[in-house]
Amino acid sequence: GICLFPQAGEKHVSCVTRGIRVTASALYAPEMATFAYSIRLALVAPGEEGHLPAAQRGFETAQLHTRHWVLRQADGGADQVHGKGVVGNFPLLREGGWRDDKQRHSGRIGQGEWCEGVFVYQSLSGRGSSISFEGSIDFVPGSLEAPAGEEFAVAVPRFPLLVGADEYLF
């Protein structure tokens, strides 16, 4: 599909923690008076910068468990958001792809299909005077059903929620 989110430059951030790459950016959506943001997650593939062999990173697969967002305000304050999964998703990352695990109506997490490539999700930052977005995502080595180690945090670097005259989603 078409991706209008910045993929480079000052409005795009990228970070690798224990072999998991996070990239993020945002666009202003004037019809909703808020920002739409996109976060992409993947295990770094062999040959790419930041790749670690499974033995070195400590896992073959890792599953998203919880998230912590910090939305900084222009006045210096910050809103904190904590929760399980991301938009009902609990992707299980492996080299080359991810499994599309989702929370069911029962509240249980069901196993999804294996997908190739990068896990991408998008959401809205909420209304308000936020000027930046950052946080962390906690992953479980192995899976939520069969943990293979201690949970660890993957950084989501700070990215701006600022808009120029020609930088918004129609």
GROMACS .gro file of C-alpha atoms in nm:
model
  170
    1GLY     CA    1   0.000   0.000   0.000
    2ILE     CA    2   0.083   0.364   0.005
    3CYS     CA    3   0.272   0.493   0.309
    4LEU     CA    4   0.259   0.866   0.371
    5PHE     CA    5   0.443   0.848   0.703
    6PRO     CA    6   0.798   0.991   0.695
    7GLN     CA    7   1.056   0.718   0.628
    8ALA     CA    8   1.363   0.937   0.676
    9GLY     CA    9   1.466   1.273   0.815
   10GLU     CA   10   1.403   1.448   1.145
   11LYS     CA   11   1.042   1.329   1.175
   12HIS     CA   12   1.141   0.961   1.151
   13VAL     CA   13   1.322   0.773   1.430
   14SER     CA   14   1.479   0.429   1.444
   15CYS     CA   15   1.640   0.233   1.726
   16VAL     CA   16   1.759  -0.126   1.784
   17THR     CA   17   1.737  -0.295   2.125
   18ARG     CA   18   1.851  -0.660   2.161
   19GLY     CA   19   1.812  -0.710   1.788
   20ILE     CA   20   1.460  -0.563   1.765
   21ARG     CA   21   1.430  -0.260   1.538
   22VAL     CA   22   1.165   0.003   1.611
   23THR     CA   23   1.092   0.279   1.361
   24ALA     CA   24   0.833   0.548   1.419
   25SER     CA   25   0.690   0.866   1.270
   26ALA     CA   26   0.371   1.072   1.272
   27LEU     CA   27   0.149   1.281   1.047
   28TYR     CA   28  -0.107   1.544   1.137
   29ALA     CA   29  -0.470   1.457   1.053
   30PRO     CA   30  -0.648   1.797   1.048
   31GLU     CA   31  -0.997   1.653   1.008
   32MET     CA   32  -0.955   1.488   1.350
   33ALA     CA   33  -0.733   1.761   1.500
   34THR     CA   34  -0.479   1.500   1.608
   35PHE     CA   35  -0.173   1.307   1.494
   36ALA     CA   36  -0.170   0.962   1.339
   37TYR     CA   37   0.145   0.769   1.421
   38SER     CA   38   0.305   0.459   1.276
   39ILE     CA   39   0.531   0.219   1.462
   40ARG     CA   40   0.712  -0.068   1.287
   41LEU     CA   41   0.870  -0.364   1.468
   42ALA     CA   42   1.102  -0.634   1.335
   43LEU     CA   43   1.388  -0.859   1.434
   44VAL     CA   44   1.690  -0.724   1.248
   45ALA     CA   45   1.783  -0.961   0.966
   46PRO     CA   46   2.132  -1.107   0.916
   47GLY     CA   47   2.349  -0.862   0.725
   48GLU     CA   48   2.158  -0.554   0.847
   49GLU     CA   49   2.303  -0.307   1.095
   50GLY     CA   50   2.205  -0.404   1.450
   51HIS     CA   51   2.162  -0.777   1.380
   52LEU     CA   52   2.248  -1.010   1.663
   53PRO     CA   53   2.249  -1.390   1.630
   54ALA     CA   54   1.981  -1.560   1.842
   55ALA     CA   55   2.244  -1.689   2.088
   56GLN     CA   56   2.369  -1.334   2.147
   57ARG     CA   57   2.028  -1.165   2.180
   58GLY     CA   58   1.902  -1.454   2.397
   59PHE     CA   59   1.599  -1.568   2.195
   60GLU     CA   60   1.475  -1.705   1.862
   61THR     CA   61   1.139  -1.528   1.898
   62ALA     CA   62   1.007  -1.249   2.120
   63GLN     CA   63   0.647  -1.147   2.183
   64LEU     CA   64   0.515  -0.802   2.255
   65HIS     CA   65   0.354  -0.790   2.599
   66THR     CA   66   0.302  -0.432   2.720
   67ARG     CA   67   0.363  -0.073   2.614
   68HIS     CA   68   0.441   0.255   2.789
   69TRP     CA   69   0.394   0.581   2.600
   70VAL     CA   70   0.497   0.930   2.706
   71LEU     CA   71   0.331   1.220   2.522
   72ARG     CA   72   0.517   1.539   2.609
   73GLN     CA   73   0.323   1.867   2.620
   74ALA     CA   74   0.435   2.213   2.513
   75ASP     CA   75   0.398   2.334   2.875
   76GLY     CA   76   0.650   2.074   2.998
   77GLY     CA   77   0.394   1.825   3.128
   78ALA     CA   78   0.356   1.470   3.004
   79ASP     CA   79   0.073   1.220   2.963
   80GLN     CA   80   0.159   0.857   3.038
   81VAL     CA   81  -0.015   0.560   2.877
   82HIS     CA   82   0.038   0.201   2.996
   83GLY     CA   83  -0.133  -0.108   2.860
   84LYS     CA   84  -0.113  -0.459   2.726
   85GLY     CA   85  -0.042  -0.513   2.358
   86VAL     CA   86  -0.079  -0.248   2.090
   87VAL     CA   87  -0.428  -0.191   1.953
   88GLY     CA   88  -0.524  -0.547   2.057
   89ASN     CA   89  -0.218  -0.698   1.888
   90PHE     CA   90   0.056  -0.908   2.048
   91PRO     CA   91   0.293  -0.984   1.758
   92LEU     CA   92   0.542  -1.266   1.800
   93LEU     CA   93   0.858  -1.159   1.615
   94ARG     CA   94   1.099  -1.394   1.442
   95GLU     CA   95   1.368  -1.330   1.181
   96GLY     CA   96   1.193  -1.247   0.854
   97GLY     CA   97   0.846  -1.201   0.995
   98TRP     CA   98   0.595  -1.220   1.277
   99ARG     CA   99   0.290  -1.409   1.397
  100ASP     CA  100  -0.033  -1.207   1.408
  101ASP     CA  101  -0.151  -1.287   1.762
  102LYS     CA  102  -0.454  -1.085   1.876
  103GLN     CA  103  -0.663  -1.048   2.188
  104ARG     CA  104  -0.997  -1.227   2.152
  105HIS     CA  105  -1.334  -1.110   2.288
  106SER     CA  106  -1.278  -1.349   2.578
  107GLY     CA  107  -0.966  -1.151   2.672
  108ARG     CA  108  -0.737  -1.441   2.583
  109ILE     CA  109  -0.465  -1.397   2.323
  110GLY     CA  110  -0.516  -1.621   2.023
  111GLN     CA  111  -0.246  -1.740   1.786
  112GLY     CA  112  -0.261  -1.584   1.443
  113GLU     CA  113  -0.106  -1.661   1.107
  114TRP     CA  114   0.263  -1.619   1.028
  115CYS     CA  115   0.333  -1.308   0.820
  116GLU     CA  116   0.645  -1.205   0.632
  117GLY     CA  117   0.819  -0.870   0.676
  118VAL     CA  118   0.771  -0.600   0.936
  119PHE     CA  119   0.486  -0.568   1.189
  120VAL     CA  120   0.323  -0.227   1.139
  121TYR     CA  121   0.054  -0.063   1.342
  122GLN     CA  122  -0.094   0.282   1.337
  123SER     CA  123  -0.307   0.471   1.583
  124LEU     CA  124  -0.398   0.823   1.693
  125SER     CA  125  -0.210   1.022   1.956
  126GLY     CA  126  -0.525   1.180   2.099
  127ARG     CA  127  -0.630   1.541   2.105
  128GLY     CA  128  -0.426   1.796   2.291
  129SER     CA  129  -0.107   1.992   2.287
  130SER     CA  130   0.140   1.703   2.266
  131ILE     CA  131   0.464   1.795   2.091
  132SER     CA  132   0.643   1.459   2.105
  133PHE     CA  133   0.585   1.087   2.152
  134GLU     CA  134   0.822   0.828   2.302
  135GLY     CA  135   0.821   0.525   2.524
  136SER     CA  136   0.901   0.159   2.541
  137ILE     CA  137   0.755  -0.177   2.449
  138ASP     CA  138   0.810  -0.478   2.674
  139PHE     CA  139   0.884  -0.808   2.503
  140VAL     CA  140   0.896  -1.160   2.640
  141PRO     CA  141   1.170  -1.385   2.496
  142GLY     CA  142   1.005  -1.690   2.344
  143SER     CA  143   0.630  -1.626   2.370
  144LEU     CA  144   0.372  -1.523   2.627
  145GLU     CA  145   0.264  -1.891   2.647
  146ALA     CA  146   0.619  -2.025   2.676
  147PRO     CA  147   0.859  -1.758   2.806
  148ALA     CA  148   1.228  -1.831   2.749
  149GLY     CA  149   1.371  -1.559   2.972
  150GLU     CA  150   1.308  -1.233   3.152
  151GLU     CA  151   1.089  -0.963   2.995
  152PHE     CA  152   1.287  -0.672   2.853
  153ALA     CA  153   1.213  -0.319   2.732
  154VAL     CA  154   1.265  -0.205   2.374
  155ALA     CA  155   1.303   0.171   2.335
  156VAL     CA  156   1.073   0.379   2.115
  157PRO     CA  157   1.280   0.695   2.059
  158ARG     CA  158   1.119   1.037   2.092
  159PHE     CA  159   0.965   1.161   1.767
  160PRO     CA  160   0.799   1.497   1.704
  161LEU     CA  161   0.429   1.569   1.686
  162LEU     CA  162   0.470   1.894   1.500
  163VAL     CA  163   0.320   2.000   1.171
  164GLY     CA  164   0.433   2.230   0.890
  165ALA     CA  165   0.196   2.388   0.643
  166ASP     CA  166   0.248   2.107   0.388
  167GLU     CA  167   0.289   1.812   0.626
  168TYR     CA  168  -0.042   1.652   0.709
  169LEU     CA  169  -0.264   1.366   0.609
  170PHE     CA  170  -0.575   1.458   0.408
   0.00000   0.00000   0.00000
